[in-house]
Short mmCIF file of C-alpha atoms in Angstrom, two decimals:
data_model
loop_
_atom_site.label_atom_id
_atom_site.label_comp_id
_atom_site.label_asym_id
_atom_site.label_seq_id
_atom_site.Cartn_x
_atom_site.Cartn_y
_atom_site.Cartn_z
CA MET A 1 69.68 148.95 135.45
CA LYS A 2 69.75 149.39 139.26
CA LYS A 3 73.37 148.18 139.17
CA TYR A 4 74.29 150.96 136.74
CA LEU A 5 72.43 153.63 138.74
CA LEU A 6 74.22 152.62 141.95
CA LEU A 7 77.57 152.53 140.22
CA PHE A 8 77.19 156.01 138.72
CA CYS A 9 75.70 157.58 141.78
CA PHE A 10 78.75 156.23 143.62
CA ILE A 11 81.60 157.23 141.28
CA LEU A 12 80.28 160.06 139.12
CA SER A 13 78.39 162.47 141.37
CA TYR A 14 80.29 164.61 143.81
CA SER A 15 80.12 163.13 147.26
CA THR A 16 79.21 165.28 150.27
CA TYR A 17 81.53 163.22 152.47
CA GLY A 18 84.70 163.89 150.56
CA GLN A 19 86.38 162.21 147.62
CA LEU A 20 87.37 158.57 147.31
CA ASP A 21 90.76 157.53 148.66
CA ASN A 22 91.35 155.19 145.73
CA PRO A 23 90.62 156.10 142.15
CA GLU A 24 87.73 154.42 140.50
CA GLU A 25 87.64 153.39 136.84
CA LEU A 26 84.95 153.95 134.25
CA SER A 27 85.10 151.41 131.48
CA PHE A 28 84.18 152.09 127.88
CA GLU A 29 81.34 149.59 128.00
CA GLU A 30 79.71 151.11 131.11
CA TYR A 31 80.10 154.60 129.62
CA LEU A 32 78.39 153.80 126.36
CA GLY A 33 75.72 151.91 128.24
CA PHE A 34 74.64 155.11 129.95
CA VAL A 35 74.89 157.11 126.73
CA LYS A 36 72.53 154.72 124.95
CA LEU A 37 70.01 154.72 127.81
CA PHE A 38 69.86 158.24 129.08
CA HIS A 39 71.39 160.72 126.71
CA PRO A 40 68.75 163.27 125.50
CA ILE A 41 69.65 162.86 121.87
CA ALA A 42 69.33 159.07 122.21
CA LYS A 43 65.86 159.61 123.65
CA GLN A 44 65.08 162.13 120.89
CA ALA A 45 66.02 159.46 118.39
CA ASN A 46 63.30 157.23 119.77
CA LEU A 47 60.77 160.03 119.17
CA LYS A 48 61.39 159.44 115.46
CA ILE A 49 59.60 156.11 115.81
CA GLU A 50 56.65 157.78 117.55
CA GLU A 51 56.53 160.43 114.85
CA GLY A 52 56.27 157.74 112.09
CA GLN A 53 53.59 155.86 114.07
CA ALA A 54 51.60 159.09 114.57
CA ASN A 55 51.75 159.89 110.88
CA LEU A 56 50.58 156.35 110.09
CA MET A 57 47.66 156.72 112.53
CA LYS A 58 46.79 160.09 111.00
CA ALA A 59 46.73 158.49 107.48
CA ARG A 60 44.56 155.63 108.69
CA GLY A 61 42.09 158.20 109.89
CA GLY A 62 41.17 158.84 106.20
CA PHE A 63 39.30 155.50 106.38
CA ASP A 64 37.50 156.10 109.61
CA PRO A 65 33.69 155.91 109.46
CA LYS A 66 32.06 159.29 109.76
CA LEU A 67 28.79 160.46 111.23
CA GLU A 68 27.40 163.78 109.89
CA VAL A 69 24.33 165.65 111.16
CA ASP A 70 23.03 168.78 109.41
CA TYR A 71 20.07 170.71 110.91
CA ASN A 72 18.62 174.00 109.59
CA ARG A 73 15.55 175.83 110.82
CA LYS A 74 13.89 179.14 109.94
CA ASP A 75 11.05 180.89 111.91
CA PHE A 76 9.96 184.40 110.97
CA LYS A 77 6.87 186.36 112.10
CA SER A 78 5.40 183.34 113.81
CA LYS A 79 5.70 181.27 110.67
CA ASP A 80 7.57 177.98 110.46
CA TYR A 81 9.40 178.48 107.19
CA TYR A 82 11.29 175.17 107.30
CA ASN A 83 12.97 172.53 109.39
CA LEU A 84 15.64 170.51 107.66
CA PHE A 85 17.26 167.54 109.33
CA ASN A 86 19.76 165.29 107.63
CA ALA A 87 21.92 162.57 109.27
CA THR A 88 24.46 160.55 107.30
CA PHE A 89 26.73 157.60 108.28
CA LYS A 90 29.60 157.06 105.81
CA VAL A 91 32.16 154.30 105.61
CA PRO A 92 35.15 154.93 103.24
CA THR A 93 36.69 151.83 101.65
CA TRP A 94 40.05 151.19 100.00
CA TYR A 95 39.23 151.47 96.31
CA GLY A 96 37.53 154.85 96.20
CA ILE A 97 34.12 153.53 97.16
CA ASP A 98 32.11 155.00 99.99
CA VAL A 99 29.20 153.17 101.54
CA LYS A 100 26.67 155.38 103.31
CA ALA A 101 23.30 155.42 104.99
CA ASN A 102 21.19 158.55 105.37
CA PHE A 103 18.04 159.68 107.23
CA GLU A 104 16.21 162.80 106.12
CA GLU A 105 13.31 164.53 107.88
CA ASN A 106 12.00 167.91 106.62
CA SER A 107 8.91 170.01 107.33
CA GLY A 108 7.76 173.65 107.09
CA ASP A 109 5.26 175.99 105.35
CA PHE A 110 7.75 177.13 102.73
CA LEU A 111 9.66 173.90 102.17
CA ASN A 112 11.34 173.47 98.78
CA PRO A 113 9.35 170.74 96.94
CA GLN A 114 12.46 168.63 96.36
CA ASN A 115 12.92 168.48 100.16
CA SER A 116 9.51 167.05 100.76
CA VAL A 117 9.64 163.67 102.52
CA PRO A 118 7.03 161.46 104.25
CA ASN A 119 6.01 162.39 107.79
CA ASN A 120 8.16 159.69 109.32
CA GLY A 121 11.16 160.78 107.27
CA LEU A 122 13.09 159.19 104.41
CA PHE A 123 15.75 156.51 104.66
CA THR A 124 18.53 156.16 102.07
CA ALA A 125 21.26 153.55 101.62
CA GLY A 126 23.79 153.47 98.79
CA VAL A 127 27.30 153.81 97.46
CA SER A 128 29.41 156.48 95.73
CA ALA A 129 32.40 155.65 93.64
CA SER A 130 35.02 157.14 91.38
CA LEU A 131 35.32 155.27 88.08
CA GLY A 132 38.13 157.38 86.60
CA GLN A 133 40.39 159.33 88.91
CA GLY A 134 40.57 157.67 92.35
CA LEU A 135 39.41 154.15 91.44
CA PHE A 136 42.79 152.43 91.90
CA ILE A 137 44.59 155.12 93.88
CA ASN A 138 43.33 158.31 95.49
CA GLU A 139 44.51 160.80 98.09
CA ARG A 140 43.46 158.57 101.00
CA MET A 141 45.18 155.50 99.62
CA ALA A 142 48.29 157.42 98.67
CA THR A 143 48.54 159.16 102.10
CA LEU A 144 48.32 155.83 103.93
CA LYS A 145 50.90 154.07 101.67
CA LYS A 146 53.33 157.02 102.00
CA ALA A 147 52.80 156.99 105.76
CA ARG A 148 53.83 153.34 105.91
CA PHE A 149 56.98 154.09 103.91
CA PHE A 150 57.58 157.21 106.12
CA ASN A 151 57.39 155.00 109.17
CA ASN A 152 60.16 152.83 107.79
CA GLN A 153 62.12 155.90 107.00
CA THR A 154 61.80 157.28 110.49
CA LYS A 155 63.04 153.99 111.94
CA ALA A 156 66.16 154.32 109.73
CA GLU A 157 66.60 157.98 110.74
CA ARG A 158 66.33 156.91 114.42
CA ASP A 159 69.06 154.38 113.90
CA LEU A 160 71.30 156.99 112.31
CA MET A 161 70.77 159.42 115.20
CA ALA A 162 71.49 156.67 117.72
CA ASN A 163 74.59 155.68 115.80
CA ASN A 164 75.88 159.27 115.62
CA ILE A 165 75.44 159.98 119.30
CA VAL A 166 77.34 156.75 120.22
CA PHE A 167 80.09 157.73 117.67
CA GLU A 168 80.56 161.19 119.17
CA ALA A 169 80.51 159.78 122.67
CA ALA A 170 83.19 157.21 121.75
CA LEU A 171 85.46 159.90 120.34
CA ALA A 172 85.12 161.86 123.53
CA TYR A 173 86.06 158.81 125.61
CA PHE A 174 89.10 158.02 123.45
CA ASP A 175 90.34 161.65 123.81
CA TRP A 176 89.81 161.39 127.58
CA VAL A 177 91.89 158.24 127.66
CA GLN A 178 94.69 159.90 125.70
CA ALA A 179 94.69 162.99 127.91
CA PHE A 180 94.76 160.83 131.06
CA ASN A 181 97.69 158.73 129.70
CA GLU A 182 99.61 161.86 128.80
CA THR A 183 99.11 163.33 132.33
CA GLU A 184 100.23 160.03 133.94
CA MET A 185 103.27 160.01 131.67
CA PHE A 186 104.34 163.52 132.66
CA LYS A 187 103.80 162.71 136.35
CA ARG A 188 106.30 159.86 135.92
CA PHE A 189 108.85 162.05 134.15
CA LEU A 190 108.48 164.86 136.72
CA SER A 191 109.08 162.33 139.49
CA ASN A 192 112.20 161.09 137.69
CA ALA A 193 113.42 164.65 137.12
CA LYS A 194 113.10 165.35 140.88
CA ILE A 195 115.02 162.18 141.83
CA ARG A 196 117.74 163.09 139.31
CA PHE A 197 117.95 166.61 140.69
CA GLU A 198 118.44 165.30 144.22
CA GLY A 199 121.16 163.06 143.03
CA VAL A 200 122.95 165.80 141.11
CA ARG A 201 122.58 168.24 143.99
CA GLU A 202 124.32 165.77 146.40
CA SER A 203 127.07 165.33 143.83
CA VAL A 204 127.49 169.09 143.53
CA LEU A 205 127.62 169.56 147.26
CA ALA A 206 130.18 166.75 147.46
CA GLY A 207 132.29 168.50 144.80
CA ASP A 208 131.93 165.73 142.24
CA LYS A 209 129.80 167.74 139.83
CA ALA A 210 129.76 171.31 138.63
CA GLY A 211 127.05 173.62 139.96
CA ILE A 212 125.78 174.18 136.42
CA ASP A 213 124.57 170.52 136.42
CA SER A 214 122.32 171.30 139.37
CA LEU A 215 120.87 174.34 137.52
CA GLU A 216 120.27 172.24 134.38
CA ALA A 217 118.49 169.50 136.43
CA ASN A 218 116.33 172.15 138.08
CA ILE A 219 115.39 173.60 134.66
CA ASN A 220 114.36 170.04 133.59
CA ILE A 221 112.10 169.83 136.59
CA ASN A 222 110.38 173.08 135.64
CA ASN A 223 109.99 171.93 132.07
CA ARG A 224 108.39 168.65 133.19
CA ALA A 225 106.15 170.52 135.70
CA LEU A 226 105.02 172.95 132.95
CA ALA A 227 104.19 170.04 130.62
CA LEU A 228 102.28 168.33 133.41
CA GLU A 229 100.17 171.41 134.10
CA GLN A 230 99.37 171.73 130.43
CA SER A 231 98.38 168.07 130.24
CA LYS A 232 96.13 168.55 133.34
CA VAL A 233 94.30 171.37 131.53
CA LYS A 234 93.81 169.14 128.54
CA LEU A 235 92.60 166.33 130.80
CA MET A 236 90.17 168.61 132.53
CA LYS A 237 88.64 169.74 129.21
CA ASN A 238 88.37 166.17 127.90
CA THR A 239 86.83 165.05 131.19
CA LEU A 240 84.10 167.69 130.76
CA MET A 241 83.55 166.60 127.17
CA VAL A 242 82.91 163.08 128.41
CA SER A 243 80.62 164.41 131.09
CA ASN A 244 78.50 166.03 128.39
CA PHE A 245 77.36 162.54 127.34
CA LEU A 246 76.47 161.29 130.83
CA TRP A 247 72.93 161.69 132.13
CA LEU A 248 70.55 159.99 134.53
CA ASP A 249 67.11 158.68 133.63
CA ASN A 250 65.33 161.89 134.86
CA ASP A 251 67.40 164.14 132.63
CA VAL A 252 69.89 165.04 135.36
CA PRO A 253 73.42 165.61 133.90
CA LEU A 254 76.36 163.94 135.60
CA GLU A 255 79.82 165.30 136.19
CA ILE A 256 82.77 162.96 136.45
CA ASN A 257 84.46 162.99 139.84
CA PRO A 258 88.17 163.93 139.60
CA ASN A 259 88.95 160.55 141.27
CA VAL A 260 87.40 158.66 138.40
CA ASN A 261 89.80 157.57 135.70
CA PRO A 262 89.16 155.89 132.34
CA LYS A 263 89.81 152.17 132.36
CA PRO A 264 92.76 151.25 130.09
CA LEU A 265 91.46 150.48 126.63
CA GLU A 266 91.83 147.06 125.01
CA LYS A 267 91.32 146.51 121.26
CA SER A 268 89.16 143.50 122.02
CA GLU A 269 86.87 145.52 124.36
CA VAL A 270 86.43 148.30 121.75
CA ASP A 271 85.66 145.76 119.01
CA SER A 272 83.18 144.00 121.26
CA VAL A 273 81.36 147.11 122.42
CA LEU A 274 81.17 148.65 118.95
CA GLN A 275 80.25 145.27 117.46
CA LEU A 276 83.23 145.14 115.08
CA GLU A 277 84.37 141.67 116.03
CA GLU A 278 82.63 139.64 113.30
CA LEU A 279 82.91 142.23 110.52
CA VAL A 280 83.63 140.16 107.38
CA GLU A 281 81.85 141.97 104.54
CA PHE A 282 79.94 145.20 104.51
CA ASN A 283 76.31 144.87 103.50
CA ALA A 284 75.50 148.34 102.16
CA GLU A 285 71.83 147.43 101.53
CA ALA A 286 71.25 147.12 105.27
CA HIS A 287 72.65 150.55 106.04
CA PRO A 288 70.12 152.94 107.62
CA LYS A 289 70.97 155.67 105.04
CA LEU A 290 70.07 153.42 102.18
CA ILE A 291 66.97 152.06 103.91
CA ALA A 292 65.79 155.70 104.45
CA LEU A 293 66.46 156.54 100.80
CA ASP A 294 64.59 153.35 99.67
CA SER A 295 61.64 154.34 101.74
CA LYS A 296 61.80 157.85 100.32
CA ILE A 297 61.88 156.44 96.79
CA SER A 298 58.88 154.20 97.54
CA GLY A 299 56.92 157.19 98.85
CA LEU A 300 57.77 159.24 95.73
CA THR A 301 56.69 156.28 93.58
CA VAL A 302 53.22 156.30 95.23
CA ASP A 303 53.05 160.08 94.64
CA LYS A 304 53.94 159.45 90.96
CA ARG A 305 51.14 156.89 90.59
CA LEU A 306 48.72 159.40 92.09
CA LYS A 307 49.90 162.15 89.69
CA ALA A 308 49.54 159.69 86.75
CA ASN A 309 45.99 158.87 87.93
CA LYS A 310 45.13 162.58 87.57
CA LEU A 311 45.46 162.15 83.77
CA LEU A 312 42.26 160.11 83.82
CA PRO A 313 38.84 161.82 83.48
CA LYS A 314 37.04 162.45 86.71
CA VAL A 315 33.92 160.21 86.75
CA ASP A 316 32.01 160.10 90.04
CA VAL A 317 28.81 158.07 90.32
CA GLN A 318 26.43 157.40 93.13
CA TYR A 319 23.33 155.31 93.69
CA ASN A 320 21.08 155.51 96.72
CA PHE A 321 18.05 153.29 97.47
CA ILE A 322 15.22 155.30 99.06
CA THR A 323 12.50 154.07 101.39
CA GLN A 324 10.31 155.38 104.21
CA ASP A 325 10.51 152.06 106.07
CA PRO A 326 13.34 151.81 108.59
CA ASP A 327 13.68 148.17 107.75
CA ILE A 328 15.67 148.92 104.57
CA GLY A 329 16.52 145.28 103.86
CA ASN A 330 12.91 144.17 103.50
CA SER A 331 11.70 147.28 101.62
CA PHE A 332 14.20 147.42 98.77
CA ASN A 333 12.64 148.51 95.50
CA THR A 334 14.80 149.36 92.52
CA SER A 335 12.22 151.89 91.33
CA ASN A 336 12.84 154.06 94.35
CA TYR A 337 16.31 155.54 94.03
CA LYS A 338 18.42 158.68 93.81
CA ALA A 339 21.39 158.56 91.44
CA GLY A 340 24.02 160.98 90.16
CA LEU A 341 26.80 161.32 87.70
CA ASN A 342 29.60 163.85 87.58
CA VAL A 343 32.14 163.95 84.74
CA ALA A 344 35.05 166.37 84.37
CA PHE A 345 38.15 166.36 82.18
CA PRO A 346 40.63 169.14 81.58
CA LEU A 347 41.29 169.65 77.87
CA PHE A 348 45.03 170.20 77.86
CA LEU A 349 46.11 168.49 81.15
CA ARG A 350 49.04 170.85 81.41
CA LYS A 351 48.97 170.98 85.19
CA GLU A 352 48.56 167.21 85.55
CA ARG A 353 51.34 166.46 83.08
CA GLY A 354 53.61 168.97 84.75
CA ASP A 355 53.00 167.42 88.17
CA LEU A 356 53.72 163.92 86.81
CA LYS A 357 56.96 165.07 85.22
CA LEU A 358 58.10 166.76 88.42
CA ALA A 359 57.30 163.51 90.37
CA LYS A 360 59.40 161.52 87.94
CA ILE A 361 62.31 163.97 88.34
CA LYS A 362 62.22 163.70 92.10
CA ILE A 363 62.41 159.88 91.82
CA GLU A 364 65.35 160.05 89.43
CA ALA A 365 67.19 162.53 91.67
CA THR A 366 66.70 160.41 94.73
CA LYS A 367 67.82 157.29 92.84
CA PHE A 368 71.00 159.09 91.84
CA GLU A 369 71.48 160.08 95.45
CA ARG A 370 71.05 156.53 96.52
CA THR A 371 73.58 155.22 94.00
CA ASN A 372 76.11 157.83 95.05
CA THR A 373 75.52 157.16 98.72
CA SER A 374 75.90 153.37 98.24
CA LEU A 375 79.26 153.74 96.50
CA SER A 376 80.47 156.31 98.99
CA LEU A 377 79.61 154.11 101.95
CA LYS A 378 81.37 151.07 100.39
CA ASN A 379 84.53 153.11 99.54
CA LYS A 380 84.58 154.77 102.93
CA VAL A 381 84.26 151.47 104.80
CA GLU A 382 87.04 149.92 102.65
CA ALA A 383 89.29 152.92 103.18
CA LEU A 384 88.81 152.80 106.97
CA LYS A 385 89.62 149.10 107.02
CA ARG A 386 92.94 149.77 105.24
CA GLU A 387 93.63 152.69 107.52
CA LEU A 388 93.15 150.41 110.54
CA GLU A 389 95.62 147.94 109.08
CA SER A 390 98.14 150.78 108.61
CA TYR A 391 97.64 152.00 112.18
CA ILE A 392 98.32 148.49 113.51
CA THR A 393 101.70 148.55 111.66
CA GLN A 394 102.41 152.08 112.77
CA ASN A 395 101.73 151.23 116.41
CA GLU A 396 104.06 148.20 116.17
CA ILE A 397 106.81 150.46 114.74
CA ILE A 398 106.41 153.21 117.33
CA ALA A 399 106.43 150.59 120.09
CA GLU A 400 109.89 149.49 118.94
CA VAL A 401 111.01 153.18 118.74
CA VAL A 402 109.89 153.83 122.32
CA LYS A 403 111.62 150.65 123.50
CA ASP A 404 114.87 151.77 121.88
CA TYR A 405 114.63 155.29 123.36
CA GLU A 406 114.10 153.73 126.78
CA THR A 407 117.20 151.59 126.29
CA LEU A 408 119.24 154.69 125.23
CA LEU A 409 118.07 156.62 128.27
CA GLU A 410 118.89 153.78 130.67
CA ALA A 411 122.39 153.47 129.07
CA GLU A 412 122.96 157.27 129.41
CA GLU A 413 121.97 157.15 133.06
CA ARG A 414 124.41 154.32 133.74
CA LYS A 415 127.16 156.32 131.96
CA PHE A 416 126.19 159.36 134.04
CA SER A 417 126.56 157.33 137.25
CA PHE A 418 130.14 156.41 136.16
CA GLY A 419 130.88 160.04 135.44
CA GLU A 420 131.03 159.48 131.68
CA SER A 421 127.95 161.57 130.74
CA SER A 422 126.20 164.78 131.61
CA VAL A 423 122.75 166.05 132.65
CA PHE A 424 122.43 167.64 129.30
CA LEU A 425 122.69 164.30 127.45
CA ILE A 426 120.27 162.60 129.87
CA ASN A 427 117.77 165.40 129.31
CA TYR A 428 118.20 165.09 125.59
CA ARG A 429 117.59 161.33 125.68
CA GLU A 430 114.58 161.78 127.95
CA SER A 431 113.07 164.50 125.68
CA SER A 432 113.40 162.15 122.77
CA LEU A 433 111.67 159.40 124.74
CA ILE A 434 108.88 161.80 125.76
CA ASP A 435 108.35 162.79 122.12
CA ALA A 436 108.19 159.13 121.07
CA GLN A 437 105.76 158.17 123.84
CA LEU A 438 103.49 161.18 122.97
CA LYS A 439 103.52 160.03 119.36
CA GLN A 440 102.66 156.54 120.54
CA LEU A 441 99.73 157.84 122.53
CA LYS A 442 98.50 159.91 119.57
CA LEU A 443 98.82 156.95 117.14
CA ARG A 444 96.86 154.72 119.58
CA ASN A 445 94.20 157.38 119.86
CA LYS A 446 94.02 157.71 116.08
CA PHE A 447 93.61 153.91 115.79
CA TYR A 448 90.59 154.03 118.12
CA HIS A 449 89.19 157.06 116.42
CA THR A 450 89.33 155.14 113.10
CA LYS A 451 87.44 152.27 114.74
CA ALA A 452 84.73 154.69 115.85
CA LYS A 453 84.57 156.10 112.31
CA LEU A 454 84.23 152.57 110.95
CA PHE A 455 81.37 151.96 113.39
CA ASN A 456 79.73 155.15 112.25
CA SER A 457 80.16 154.36 108.55
CA LEU A 458 78.64 150.91 109.02
CA GLY A 459 75.55 152.54 110.54
CA THR A 460 75.51 149.95 113.36
CA VAL A 461 72.92 150.33 116.15
CA LEU A 462 74.20 148.90 119.44
CA ASN A 463 71.98 146.35 121.11
#
């Protein structure tokens, strides 16, 4: 990490002591290393994990023990109407059963008879349970289960966000490389045009060439200079696009120094950095999109079970052992108790049946989405593989075309030196070579763009 920080502080920030004498190079691997570590969106992606963990913690809170204290007092015209004190300790359990202990102490001149307790108070211990709705699944259980699936879903979403930011950063770098290569190409052709102009000018002054040849050579210089300026503007824009992805650890944006150039790309380096080297067969089931959809389906299935449970009658029972002795274990007596039963059941169950149907529809819709996504990913990956194969062939063909145009230009220049050609023909051959080289650079850039798209379609998360 310190190595990267020193490197970037050296070559990317503007120096107060002037610019470097020799250009520095920024490799694709170093560039993506900084994107993964410090880009705000990459950091935001990690917040997805924290969000899932926070939701899981929140759901687990439904099973936290709870201490409740209730105190009411009334005094009026110097009369102590009542003092009501009630303390309860409750422990929720998984299968809809709550274990609780209670202490009650009441006094007063106008105390309700049912609230009368011994002078030292009354101790209660017991359980409450749902025997219909909520026995095998209830809101607490469903929330916790869904939170676990949501946690898996947020991890998959984090992977997708991290993959997308690397994908976009890679495209920006490839465009930067193309713009840089185009600029370097036009610099070479401008230099050649100036050398050619000086040679033609000397021939004109010596009377060997017509003055019109000098004018045509000068026009060629201006055309090459114009193309160079246009390529410089394009390079500047693409450099700034790359700078958008470069940050330091403390959220400080970096701007690429004009002396910093992209390191020439190699297919092996791109494959290694994007982890495309050992790609044999695409495993769609491991794709973050499908993992997220599977987690969503699992969460919806839990919701469906909860809705189905609502079709059962609501039967809540409770039993509490009562004693005035704090040592409850040694004073247990089955004849001293407080019990309750609550039964409720809607007659038509229209709301419950409607909720269950909606839950089933959501599951079916998500399953259809998953099936479609799985097929789309497989077809997209296969199409990109074939596209890469085609670009390999196209690059081989355009390399031959460029080589042939270079040969034609060299032959035309030799003929010109023997007086058997003209500046016009040389410019024509050179323009054809420039067009071929531009096409070659664009094809190479499309090839790397397709590799980045393949990386994005695979949903790979860089180590």
